[in-house]
PDB file of C-alpha atoms in Angstrom:
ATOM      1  CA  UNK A   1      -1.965 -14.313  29.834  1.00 91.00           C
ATOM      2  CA  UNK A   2       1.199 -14.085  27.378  1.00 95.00           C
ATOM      3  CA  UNK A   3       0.562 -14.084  23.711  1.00 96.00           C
ATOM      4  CA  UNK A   4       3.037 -13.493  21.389  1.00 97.00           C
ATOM      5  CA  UNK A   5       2.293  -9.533  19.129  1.00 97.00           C
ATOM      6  CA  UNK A   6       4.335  -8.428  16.536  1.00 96.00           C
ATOM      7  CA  UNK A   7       6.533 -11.048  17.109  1.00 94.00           C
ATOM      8  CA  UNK A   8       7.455 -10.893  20.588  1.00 95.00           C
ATOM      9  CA  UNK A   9       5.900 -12.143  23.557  1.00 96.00           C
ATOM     10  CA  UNK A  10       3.753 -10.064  26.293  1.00 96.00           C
ATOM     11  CA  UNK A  11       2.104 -10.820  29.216  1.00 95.00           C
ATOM     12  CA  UNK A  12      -1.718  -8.880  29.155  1.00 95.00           C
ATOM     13  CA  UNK A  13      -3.250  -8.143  32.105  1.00 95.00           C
ATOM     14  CA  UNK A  14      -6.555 -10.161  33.422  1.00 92.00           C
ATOM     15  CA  UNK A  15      -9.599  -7.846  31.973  1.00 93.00           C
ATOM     16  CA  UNK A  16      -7.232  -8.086  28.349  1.00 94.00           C
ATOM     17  CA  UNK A  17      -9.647 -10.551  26.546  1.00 93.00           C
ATOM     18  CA  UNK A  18     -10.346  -9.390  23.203  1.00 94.00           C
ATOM     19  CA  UNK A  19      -8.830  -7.718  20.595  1.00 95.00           C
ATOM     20  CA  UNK A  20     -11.181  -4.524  21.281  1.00 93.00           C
ATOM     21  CA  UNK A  21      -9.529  -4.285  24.470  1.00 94.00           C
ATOM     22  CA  UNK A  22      -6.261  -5.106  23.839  1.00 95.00           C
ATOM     23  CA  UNK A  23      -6.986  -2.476  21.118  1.00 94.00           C
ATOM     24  CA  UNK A  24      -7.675   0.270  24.567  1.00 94.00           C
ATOM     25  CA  UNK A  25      -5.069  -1.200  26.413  1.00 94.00           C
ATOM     26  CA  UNK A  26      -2.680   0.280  23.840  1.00 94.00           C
ATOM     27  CA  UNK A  27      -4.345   3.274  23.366  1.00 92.00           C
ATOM     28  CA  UNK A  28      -5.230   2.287  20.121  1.00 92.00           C
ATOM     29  CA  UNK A  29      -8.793   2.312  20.599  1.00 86.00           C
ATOM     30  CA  UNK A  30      -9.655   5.581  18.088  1.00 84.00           C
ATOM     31  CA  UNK A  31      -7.032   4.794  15.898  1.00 87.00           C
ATOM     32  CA  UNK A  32      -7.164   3.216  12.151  1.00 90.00           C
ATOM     33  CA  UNK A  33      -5.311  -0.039  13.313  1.00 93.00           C
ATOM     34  CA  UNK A  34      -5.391  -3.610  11.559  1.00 95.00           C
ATOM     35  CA  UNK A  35      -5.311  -6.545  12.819  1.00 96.00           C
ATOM     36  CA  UNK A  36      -4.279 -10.233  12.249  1.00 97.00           C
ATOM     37  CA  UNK A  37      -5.305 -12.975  14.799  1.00 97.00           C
ATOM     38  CA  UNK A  38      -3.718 -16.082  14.503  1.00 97.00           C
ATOM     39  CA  UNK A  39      -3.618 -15.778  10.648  1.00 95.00           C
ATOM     40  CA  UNK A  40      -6.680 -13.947   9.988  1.00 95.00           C
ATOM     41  CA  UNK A  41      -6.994 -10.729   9.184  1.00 96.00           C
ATOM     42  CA  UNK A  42      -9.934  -9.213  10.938  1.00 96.00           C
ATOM     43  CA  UNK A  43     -12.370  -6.376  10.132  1.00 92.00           C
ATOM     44  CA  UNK A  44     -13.370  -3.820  12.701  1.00 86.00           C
ATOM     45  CA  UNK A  45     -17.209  -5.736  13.753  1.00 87.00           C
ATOM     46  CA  UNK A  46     -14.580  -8.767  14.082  1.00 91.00           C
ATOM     47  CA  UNK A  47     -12.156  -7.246  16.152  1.00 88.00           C
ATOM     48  CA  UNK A  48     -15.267  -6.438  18.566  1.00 85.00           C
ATOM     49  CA  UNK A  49     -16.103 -10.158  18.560  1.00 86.00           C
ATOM     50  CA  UNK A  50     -12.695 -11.966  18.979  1.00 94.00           C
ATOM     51  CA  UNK A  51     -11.678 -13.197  22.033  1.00 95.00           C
ATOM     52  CA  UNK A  52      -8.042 -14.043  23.140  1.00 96.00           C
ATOM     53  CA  UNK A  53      -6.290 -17.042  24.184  1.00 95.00           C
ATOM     54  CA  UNK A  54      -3.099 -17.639  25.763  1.00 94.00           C
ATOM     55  CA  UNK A  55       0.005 -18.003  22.994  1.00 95.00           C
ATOM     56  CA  UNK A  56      -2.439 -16.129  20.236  1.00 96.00           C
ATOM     57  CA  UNK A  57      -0.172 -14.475  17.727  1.00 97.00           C
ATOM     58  CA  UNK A  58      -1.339 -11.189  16.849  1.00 97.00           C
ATOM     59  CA  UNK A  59      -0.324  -8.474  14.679  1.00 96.00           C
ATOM     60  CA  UNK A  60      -1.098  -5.133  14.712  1.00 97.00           C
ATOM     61  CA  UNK A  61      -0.055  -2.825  11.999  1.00 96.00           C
ATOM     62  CA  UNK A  62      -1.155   0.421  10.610  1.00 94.00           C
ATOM     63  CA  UNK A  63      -0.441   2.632   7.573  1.00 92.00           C
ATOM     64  CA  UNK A  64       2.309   4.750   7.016  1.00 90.00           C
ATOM     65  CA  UNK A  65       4.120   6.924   4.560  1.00 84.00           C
ATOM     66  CA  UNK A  66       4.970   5.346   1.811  1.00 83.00           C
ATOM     67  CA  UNK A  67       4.839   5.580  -2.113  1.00 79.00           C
TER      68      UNK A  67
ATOM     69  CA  UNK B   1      -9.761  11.837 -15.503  1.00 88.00           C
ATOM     70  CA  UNK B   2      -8.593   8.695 -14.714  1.00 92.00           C
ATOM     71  CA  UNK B   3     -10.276   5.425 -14.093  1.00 94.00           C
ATOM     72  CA  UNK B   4      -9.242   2.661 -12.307  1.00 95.00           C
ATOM     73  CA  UNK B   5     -11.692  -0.364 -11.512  1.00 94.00           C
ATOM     74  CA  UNK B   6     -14.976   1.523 -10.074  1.00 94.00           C
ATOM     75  CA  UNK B   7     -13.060   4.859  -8.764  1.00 95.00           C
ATOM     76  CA  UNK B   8     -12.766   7.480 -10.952  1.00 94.00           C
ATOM     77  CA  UNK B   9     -10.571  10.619 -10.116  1.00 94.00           C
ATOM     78  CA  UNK B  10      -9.853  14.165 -11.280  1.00 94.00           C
ATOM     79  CA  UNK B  11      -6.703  13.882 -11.136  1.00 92.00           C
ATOM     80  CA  UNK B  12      -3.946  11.586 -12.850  1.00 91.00           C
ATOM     81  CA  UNK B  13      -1.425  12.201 -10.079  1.00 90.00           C
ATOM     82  CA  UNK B  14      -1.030   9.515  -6.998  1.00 91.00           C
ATOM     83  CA  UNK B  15       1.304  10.804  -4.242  1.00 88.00           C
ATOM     84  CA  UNK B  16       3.226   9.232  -1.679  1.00 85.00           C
ATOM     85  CA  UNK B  17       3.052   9.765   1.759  1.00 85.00           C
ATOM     86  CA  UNK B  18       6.808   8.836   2.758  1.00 80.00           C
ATOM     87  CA  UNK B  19      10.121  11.397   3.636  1.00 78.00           C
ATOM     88  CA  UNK B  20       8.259  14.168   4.042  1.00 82.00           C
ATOM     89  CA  UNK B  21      10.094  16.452   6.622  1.00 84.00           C
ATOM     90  CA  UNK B  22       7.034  17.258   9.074  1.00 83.00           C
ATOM     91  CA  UNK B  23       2.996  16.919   8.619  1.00 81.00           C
ATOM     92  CA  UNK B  24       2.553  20.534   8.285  1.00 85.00           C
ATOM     93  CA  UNK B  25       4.380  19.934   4.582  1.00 87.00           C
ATOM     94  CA  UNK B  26       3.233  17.113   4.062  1.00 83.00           C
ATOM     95  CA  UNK B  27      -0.337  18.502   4.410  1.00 85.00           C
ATOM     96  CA  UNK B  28       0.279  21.640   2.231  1.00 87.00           C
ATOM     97  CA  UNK B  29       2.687  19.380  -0.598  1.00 87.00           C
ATOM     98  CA  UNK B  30      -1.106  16.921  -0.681  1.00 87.00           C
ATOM     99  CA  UNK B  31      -3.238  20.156  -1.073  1.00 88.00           C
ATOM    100  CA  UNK B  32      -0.677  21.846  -3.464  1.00 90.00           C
ATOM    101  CA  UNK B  33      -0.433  18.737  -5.793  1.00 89.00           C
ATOM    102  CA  UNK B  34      -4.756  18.751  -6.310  1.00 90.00           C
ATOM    103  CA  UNK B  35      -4.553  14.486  -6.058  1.00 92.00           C
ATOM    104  CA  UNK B  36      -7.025  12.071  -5.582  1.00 93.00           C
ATOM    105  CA  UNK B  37      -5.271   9.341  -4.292  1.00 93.00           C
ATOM    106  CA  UNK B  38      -2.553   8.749  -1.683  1.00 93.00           C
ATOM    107  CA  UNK B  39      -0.411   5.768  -1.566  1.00 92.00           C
ATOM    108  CA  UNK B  40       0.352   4.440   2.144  1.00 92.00           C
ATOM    109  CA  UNK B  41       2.648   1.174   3.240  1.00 93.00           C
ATOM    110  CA  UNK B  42       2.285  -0.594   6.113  1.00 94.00           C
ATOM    111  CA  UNK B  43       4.153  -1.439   9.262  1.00 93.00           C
ATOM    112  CA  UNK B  44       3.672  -3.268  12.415  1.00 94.00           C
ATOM    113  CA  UNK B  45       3.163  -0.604  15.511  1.00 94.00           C
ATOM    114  CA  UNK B  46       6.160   0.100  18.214  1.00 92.00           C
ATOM    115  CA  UNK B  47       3.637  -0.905  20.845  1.00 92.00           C
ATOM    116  CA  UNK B  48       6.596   0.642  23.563  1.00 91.00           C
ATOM    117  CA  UNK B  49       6.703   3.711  21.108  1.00 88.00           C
ATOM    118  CA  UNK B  50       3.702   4.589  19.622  1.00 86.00           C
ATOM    119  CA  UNK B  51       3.738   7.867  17.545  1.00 81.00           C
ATOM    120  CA  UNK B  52       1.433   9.918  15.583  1.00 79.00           C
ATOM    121  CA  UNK B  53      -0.496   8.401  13.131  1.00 80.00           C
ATOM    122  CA  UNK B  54       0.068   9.275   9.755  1.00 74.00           C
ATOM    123  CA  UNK B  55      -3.068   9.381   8.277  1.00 76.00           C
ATOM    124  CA  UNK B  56      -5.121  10.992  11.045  1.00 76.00           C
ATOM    125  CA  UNK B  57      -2.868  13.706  10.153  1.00 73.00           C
ATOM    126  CA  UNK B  58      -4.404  14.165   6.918  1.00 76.00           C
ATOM    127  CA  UNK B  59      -8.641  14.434   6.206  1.00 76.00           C
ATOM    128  CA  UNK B  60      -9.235  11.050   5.119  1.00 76.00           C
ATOM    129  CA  UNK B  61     -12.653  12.276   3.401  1.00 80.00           C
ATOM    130  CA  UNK B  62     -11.001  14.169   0.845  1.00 84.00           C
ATOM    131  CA  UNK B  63      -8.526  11.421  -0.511  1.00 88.00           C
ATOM    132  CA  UNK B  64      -8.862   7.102  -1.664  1.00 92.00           C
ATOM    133  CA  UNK B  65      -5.825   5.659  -0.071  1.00 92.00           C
ATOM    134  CA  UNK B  66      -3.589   3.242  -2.108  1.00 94.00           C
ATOM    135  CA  UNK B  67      -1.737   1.026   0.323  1.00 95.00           C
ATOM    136  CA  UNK B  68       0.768  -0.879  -0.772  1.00 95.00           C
ATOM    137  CA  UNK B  69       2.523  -4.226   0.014  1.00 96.00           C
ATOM    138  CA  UNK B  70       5.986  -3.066   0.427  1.00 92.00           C
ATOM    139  CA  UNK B  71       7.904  -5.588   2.830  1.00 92.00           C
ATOM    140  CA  UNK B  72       6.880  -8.260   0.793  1.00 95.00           C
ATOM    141  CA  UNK B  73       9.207 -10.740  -0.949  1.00 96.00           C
ATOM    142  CA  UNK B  74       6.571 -13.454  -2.028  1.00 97.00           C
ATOM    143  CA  UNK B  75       2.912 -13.492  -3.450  1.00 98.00           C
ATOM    144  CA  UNK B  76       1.639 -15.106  -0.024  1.00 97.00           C
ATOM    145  CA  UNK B  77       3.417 -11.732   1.864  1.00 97.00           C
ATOM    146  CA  UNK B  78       1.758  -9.522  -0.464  1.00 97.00           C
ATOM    147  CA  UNK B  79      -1.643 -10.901   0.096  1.00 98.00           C
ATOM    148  CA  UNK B  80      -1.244 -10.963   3.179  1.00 96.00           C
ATOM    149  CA  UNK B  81      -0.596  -7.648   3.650  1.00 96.00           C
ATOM    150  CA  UNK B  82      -3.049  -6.736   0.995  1.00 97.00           C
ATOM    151  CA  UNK B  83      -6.322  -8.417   3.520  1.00 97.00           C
ATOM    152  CA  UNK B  84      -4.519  -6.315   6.485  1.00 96.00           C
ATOM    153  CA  UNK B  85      -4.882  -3.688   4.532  1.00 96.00           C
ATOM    154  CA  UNK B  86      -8.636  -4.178   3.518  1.00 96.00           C
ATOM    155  CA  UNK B  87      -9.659  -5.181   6.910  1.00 95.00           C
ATOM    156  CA  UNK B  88      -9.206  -1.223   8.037  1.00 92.00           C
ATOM    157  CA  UNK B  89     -12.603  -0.923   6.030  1.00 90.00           C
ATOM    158  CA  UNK B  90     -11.465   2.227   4.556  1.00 87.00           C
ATOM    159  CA  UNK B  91      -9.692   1.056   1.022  1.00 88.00           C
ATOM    160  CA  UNK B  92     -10.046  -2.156  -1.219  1.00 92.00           C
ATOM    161  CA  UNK B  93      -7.489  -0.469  -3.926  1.00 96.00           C
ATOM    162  CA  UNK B  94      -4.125  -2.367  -3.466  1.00 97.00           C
ATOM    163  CA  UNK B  95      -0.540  -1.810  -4.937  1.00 97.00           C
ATOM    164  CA  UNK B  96       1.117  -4.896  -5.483  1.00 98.00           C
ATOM    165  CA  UNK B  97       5.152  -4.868  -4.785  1.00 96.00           C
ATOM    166  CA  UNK B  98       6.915  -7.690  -3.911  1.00 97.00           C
ATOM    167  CA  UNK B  99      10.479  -6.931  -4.178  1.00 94.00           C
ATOM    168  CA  UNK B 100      12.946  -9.505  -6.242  1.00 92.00           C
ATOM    169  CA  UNK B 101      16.066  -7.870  -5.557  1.00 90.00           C
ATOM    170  CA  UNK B 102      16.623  -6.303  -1.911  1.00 89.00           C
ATOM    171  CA  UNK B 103      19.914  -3.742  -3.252  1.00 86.00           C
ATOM    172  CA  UNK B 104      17.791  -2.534  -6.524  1.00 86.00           C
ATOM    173  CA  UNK B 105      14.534  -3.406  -4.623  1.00 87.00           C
ATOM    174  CA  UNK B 106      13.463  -4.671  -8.496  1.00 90.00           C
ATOM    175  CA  UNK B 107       9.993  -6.670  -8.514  1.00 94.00           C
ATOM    176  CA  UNK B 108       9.712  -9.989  -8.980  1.00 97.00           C
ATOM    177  CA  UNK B 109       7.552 -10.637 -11.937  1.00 96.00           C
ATOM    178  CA  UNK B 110       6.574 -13.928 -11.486  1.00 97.00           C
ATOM    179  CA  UNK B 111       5.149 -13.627  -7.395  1.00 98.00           C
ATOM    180  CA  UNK B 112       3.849 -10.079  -8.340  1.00 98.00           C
ATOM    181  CA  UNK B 113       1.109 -11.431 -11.116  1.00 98.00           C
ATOM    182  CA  UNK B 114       0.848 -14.625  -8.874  1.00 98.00           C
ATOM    183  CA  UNK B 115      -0.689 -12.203  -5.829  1.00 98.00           C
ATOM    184  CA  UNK B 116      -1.780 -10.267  -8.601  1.00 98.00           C
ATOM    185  CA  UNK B 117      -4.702 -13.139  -9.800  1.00 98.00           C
ATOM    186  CA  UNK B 118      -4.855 -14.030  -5.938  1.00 98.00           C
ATOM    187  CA  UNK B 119      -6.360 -10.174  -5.116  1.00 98.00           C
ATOM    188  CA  UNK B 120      -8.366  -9.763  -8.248  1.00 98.00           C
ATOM    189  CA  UNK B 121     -10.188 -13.553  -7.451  1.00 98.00           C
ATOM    190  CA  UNK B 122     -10.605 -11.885  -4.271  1.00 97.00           C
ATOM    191  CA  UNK B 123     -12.097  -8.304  -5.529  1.00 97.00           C
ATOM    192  CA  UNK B 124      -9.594  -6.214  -4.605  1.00 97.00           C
ATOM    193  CA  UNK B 125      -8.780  -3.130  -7.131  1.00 97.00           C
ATOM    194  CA  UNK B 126      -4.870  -3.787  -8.292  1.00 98.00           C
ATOM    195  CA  UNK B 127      -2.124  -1.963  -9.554  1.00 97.00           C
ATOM    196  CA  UNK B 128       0.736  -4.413  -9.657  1.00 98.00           C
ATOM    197  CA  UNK B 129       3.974  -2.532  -9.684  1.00 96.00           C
ATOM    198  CA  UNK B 130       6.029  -3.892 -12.489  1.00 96.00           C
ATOM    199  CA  UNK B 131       9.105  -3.842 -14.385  1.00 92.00           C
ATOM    200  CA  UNK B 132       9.007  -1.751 -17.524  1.00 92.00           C
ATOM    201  CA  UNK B 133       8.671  -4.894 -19.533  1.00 95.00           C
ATOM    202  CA  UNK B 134       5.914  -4.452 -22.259  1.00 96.00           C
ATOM    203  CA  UNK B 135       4.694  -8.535 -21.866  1.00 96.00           C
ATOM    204  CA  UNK B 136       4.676  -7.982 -18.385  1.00 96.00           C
ATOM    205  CA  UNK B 137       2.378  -5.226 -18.468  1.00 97.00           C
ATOM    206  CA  UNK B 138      -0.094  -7.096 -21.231  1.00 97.00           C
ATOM    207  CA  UNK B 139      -0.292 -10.459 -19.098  1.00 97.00           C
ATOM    208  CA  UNK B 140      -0.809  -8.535 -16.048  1.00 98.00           C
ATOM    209  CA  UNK B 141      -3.727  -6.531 -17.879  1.00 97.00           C
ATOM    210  CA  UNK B 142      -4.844  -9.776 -19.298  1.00 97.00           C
ATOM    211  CA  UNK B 143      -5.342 -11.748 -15.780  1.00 98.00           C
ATOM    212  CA  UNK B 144      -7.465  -8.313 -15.119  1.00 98.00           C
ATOM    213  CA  UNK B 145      -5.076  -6.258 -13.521  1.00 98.00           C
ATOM    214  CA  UNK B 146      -7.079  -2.271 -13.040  1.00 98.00           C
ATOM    215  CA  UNK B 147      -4.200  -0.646 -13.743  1.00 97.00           C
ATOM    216  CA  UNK B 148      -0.406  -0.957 -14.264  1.00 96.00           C
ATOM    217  CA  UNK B 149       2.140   0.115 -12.430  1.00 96.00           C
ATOM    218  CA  UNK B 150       5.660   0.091 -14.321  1.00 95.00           C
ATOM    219  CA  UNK B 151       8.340   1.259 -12.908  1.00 91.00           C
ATOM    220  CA  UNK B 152      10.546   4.313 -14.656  1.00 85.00           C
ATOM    221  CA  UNK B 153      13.824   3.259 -13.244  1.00 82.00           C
ATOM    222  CA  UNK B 154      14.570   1.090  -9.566  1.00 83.00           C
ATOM    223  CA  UNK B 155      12.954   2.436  -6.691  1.00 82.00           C
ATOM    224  CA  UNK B 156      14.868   6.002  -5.080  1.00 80.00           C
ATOM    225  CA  UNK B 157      17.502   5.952  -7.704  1.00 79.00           C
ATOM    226  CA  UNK B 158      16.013   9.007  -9.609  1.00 80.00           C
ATOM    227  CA  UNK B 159      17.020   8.174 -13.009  1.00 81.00           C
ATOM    228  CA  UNK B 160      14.140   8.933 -14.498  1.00 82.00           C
ATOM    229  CA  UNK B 161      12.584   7.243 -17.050  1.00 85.00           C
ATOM    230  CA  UNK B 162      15.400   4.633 -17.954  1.00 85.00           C
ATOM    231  CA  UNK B 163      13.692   3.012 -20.793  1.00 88.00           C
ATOM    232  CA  UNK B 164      11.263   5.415 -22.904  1.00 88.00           C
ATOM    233  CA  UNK B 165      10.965   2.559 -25.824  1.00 92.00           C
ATOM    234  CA  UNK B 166       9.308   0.054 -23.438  1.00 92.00           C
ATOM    235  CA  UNK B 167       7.414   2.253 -21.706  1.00 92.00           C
ATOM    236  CA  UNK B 168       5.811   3.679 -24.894  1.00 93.00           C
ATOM    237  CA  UNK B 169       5.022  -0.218 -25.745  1.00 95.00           C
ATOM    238  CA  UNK B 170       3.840  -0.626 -22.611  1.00 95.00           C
ATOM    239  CA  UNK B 171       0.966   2.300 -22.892  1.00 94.00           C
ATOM    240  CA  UNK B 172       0.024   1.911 -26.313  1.00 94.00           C
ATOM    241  CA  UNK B 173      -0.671  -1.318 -25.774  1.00 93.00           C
ATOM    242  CA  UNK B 174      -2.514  -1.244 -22.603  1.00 95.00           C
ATOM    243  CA  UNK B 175      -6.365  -0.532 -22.256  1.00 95.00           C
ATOM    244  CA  UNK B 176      -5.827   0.293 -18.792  1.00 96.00           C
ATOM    245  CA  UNK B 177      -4.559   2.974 -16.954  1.00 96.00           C
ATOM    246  CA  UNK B 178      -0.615   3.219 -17.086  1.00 95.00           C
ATOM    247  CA  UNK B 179       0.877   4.731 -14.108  1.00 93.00           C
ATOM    248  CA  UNK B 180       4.297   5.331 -13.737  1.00 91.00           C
ATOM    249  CA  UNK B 181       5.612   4.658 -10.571  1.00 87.00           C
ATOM    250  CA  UNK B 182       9.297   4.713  -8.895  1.00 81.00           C
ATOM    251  CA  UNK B 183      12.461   6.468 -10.099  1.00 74.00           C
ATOM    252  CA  UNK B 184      10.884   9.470 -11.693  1.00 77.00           C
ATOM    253  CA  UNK B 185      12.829  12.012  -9.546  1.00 70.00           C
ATOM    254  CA  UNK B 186      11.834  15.517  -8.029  1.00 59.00           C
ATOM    255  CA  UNK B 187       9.277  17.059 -10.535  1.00 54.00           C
ATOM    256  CA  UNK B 188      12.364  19.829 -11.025  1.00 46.00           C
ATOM    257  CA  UNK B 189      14.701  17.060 -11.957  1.00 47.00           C
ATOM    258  CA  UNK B 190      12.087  15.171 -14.532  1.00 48.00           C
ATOM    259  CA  UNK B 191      12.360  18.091 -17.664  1.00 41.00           C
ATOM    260  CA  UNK B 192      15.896  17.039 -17.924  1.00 41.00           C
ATOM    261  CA  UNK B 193      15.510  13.335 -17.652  1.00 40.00           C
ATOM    262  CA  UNK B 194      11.814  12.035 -19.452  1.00 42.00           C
ATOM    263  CA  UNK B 195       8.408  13.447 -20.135  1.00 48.00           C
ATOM    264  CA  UNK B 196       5.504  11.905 -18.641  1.00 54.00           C
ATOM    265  CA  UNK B 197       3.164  14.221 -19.468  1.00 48.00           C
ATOM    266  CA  UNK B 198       3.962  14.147 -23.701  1.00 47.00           C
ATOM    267  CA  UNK B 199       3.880  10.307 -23.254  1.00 51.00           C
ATOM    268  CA  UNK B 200       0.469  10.280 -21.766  1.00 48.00           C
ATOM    269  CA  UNK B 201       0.686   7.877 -19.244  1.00 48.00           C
ATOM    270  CA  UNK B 202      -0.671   8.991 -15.913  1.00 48.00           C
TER     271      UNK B 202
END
């Protein structure tokens, strides 16, 4: 399936169908990391419950230094 | 102490998390400087290059994070960011920047109080980071702004603070925290240049 994160396209492999596991599939999975889907910022019980579709834009950010 | 909205801290000093050589200074420069609150910006992940991340570096328990919504350029960016932010579940205290002026990275007045009423209708805590412009600071106060953030002099330039007058406007008129915010300089370099602590802002 190829959705479109952080601006560019990728292709995610079959078991890759929600955001939890695309969260694991980058490793991400004990990490503070937010998430937009399609728009919508999601909290963390939401990113257990959404489910991805193919051409989904997602963005995943996270903090960093800054002042 | 210092209040802002619902927090209240010990200290009147908010640090930023950016340039810091390695974590191991980072992490003693935090302990050293006894704050409360640690400002953080966000940024999309290198998915083919993840690195550490910051703020697992540091013991989240002991600190409130301030993000920030640096990147942004309009009020609709800024909120944006601002519900990222707040969907980590771990802060609901936003700084509001949207930048004006990429070379001087000056706010825009006008899109930072319009994400400014935006947050507050949508509880968030905010700071809006401001020009030192004493109406600015009073209509941002007005829409219910928790604190205000005016600016000493354009982000990294290290002049200090540029315009003691309107800053001194700005904080005796305010009934909310004052916190000045960008341009200050190292701490060794502020003696010389103003005096934040004589003008009681935080």
């Amino acid at each position: 399936m190829e959705v479109i994160i952080n601006q560019q396209k990728r292709e995610l492999p079959n078991h890759v169908t929600t955001i939890e596991q695309l969260r694991e599939h980058f490793g991400l999975q004990n990490t503070v990391v937010m998430i937009e889907h399609n728009g919508k910022a999601l909290s963390a019980d939401e990113q257990n419950d959404t489910h991805i579709t193919a051409g989904d834009q997602i963005e995943m950010v996270r903090f960093v230094g800054g002042g | 102490m210092l209040t802002i909205g619902n927090y209240t801290f010990t200290s009147r000093l908010l640090l930023g998390t950016g340039k810091y050589p390695n974590a191991d200074i980072q992490r003693e420069a935090v302990k050293a400087s006894e704050t409360n609150v640690l400002t953080f910006a966000l940024s999309r992940i290198d998915l083919d290059n993840i690195g550490p991340d910051p703020i697992e570096q540091l013991d989240r328990n002991d600190f409130t994070l301030l993000p920030n919504t640096a990147g942004a350029k309009t009020a609709e960016e800024a909120v944006r960011l601002a519900r990222l932010a707040r969907s980590s579940g771990i802060c609901d205290m936003i700084k509001v920047e949207v930048i004006g002026d990429p070379p001087t990275l000056l706010p825009d007045p006008v899109e930072t109080l319009k994400a400014t009423e935006i947050l507050l209708a949508e509880g968030f805590t905010v700071l809006p980071y401001l020009s030192d412009d004493p109406m600015l600071a009073l209509r941002a106060e007005q829409l219910g702004a928790h604190a205000i953030m005016p600016g000493a002099s354009p982000i990294g330039s290290g002049l200090g603070i540029t315009n003691p007058y309107n800053l001194q406007l700005i904080i005796e008129k305010a009934n909310v925290p004052v916190i000045v915010d960008a341009g200050v300089g190292a701490h060794m370099m502020r003696p010389k240049r103003c005096n934040t602590e004589r003008m009681r802002c935080c």
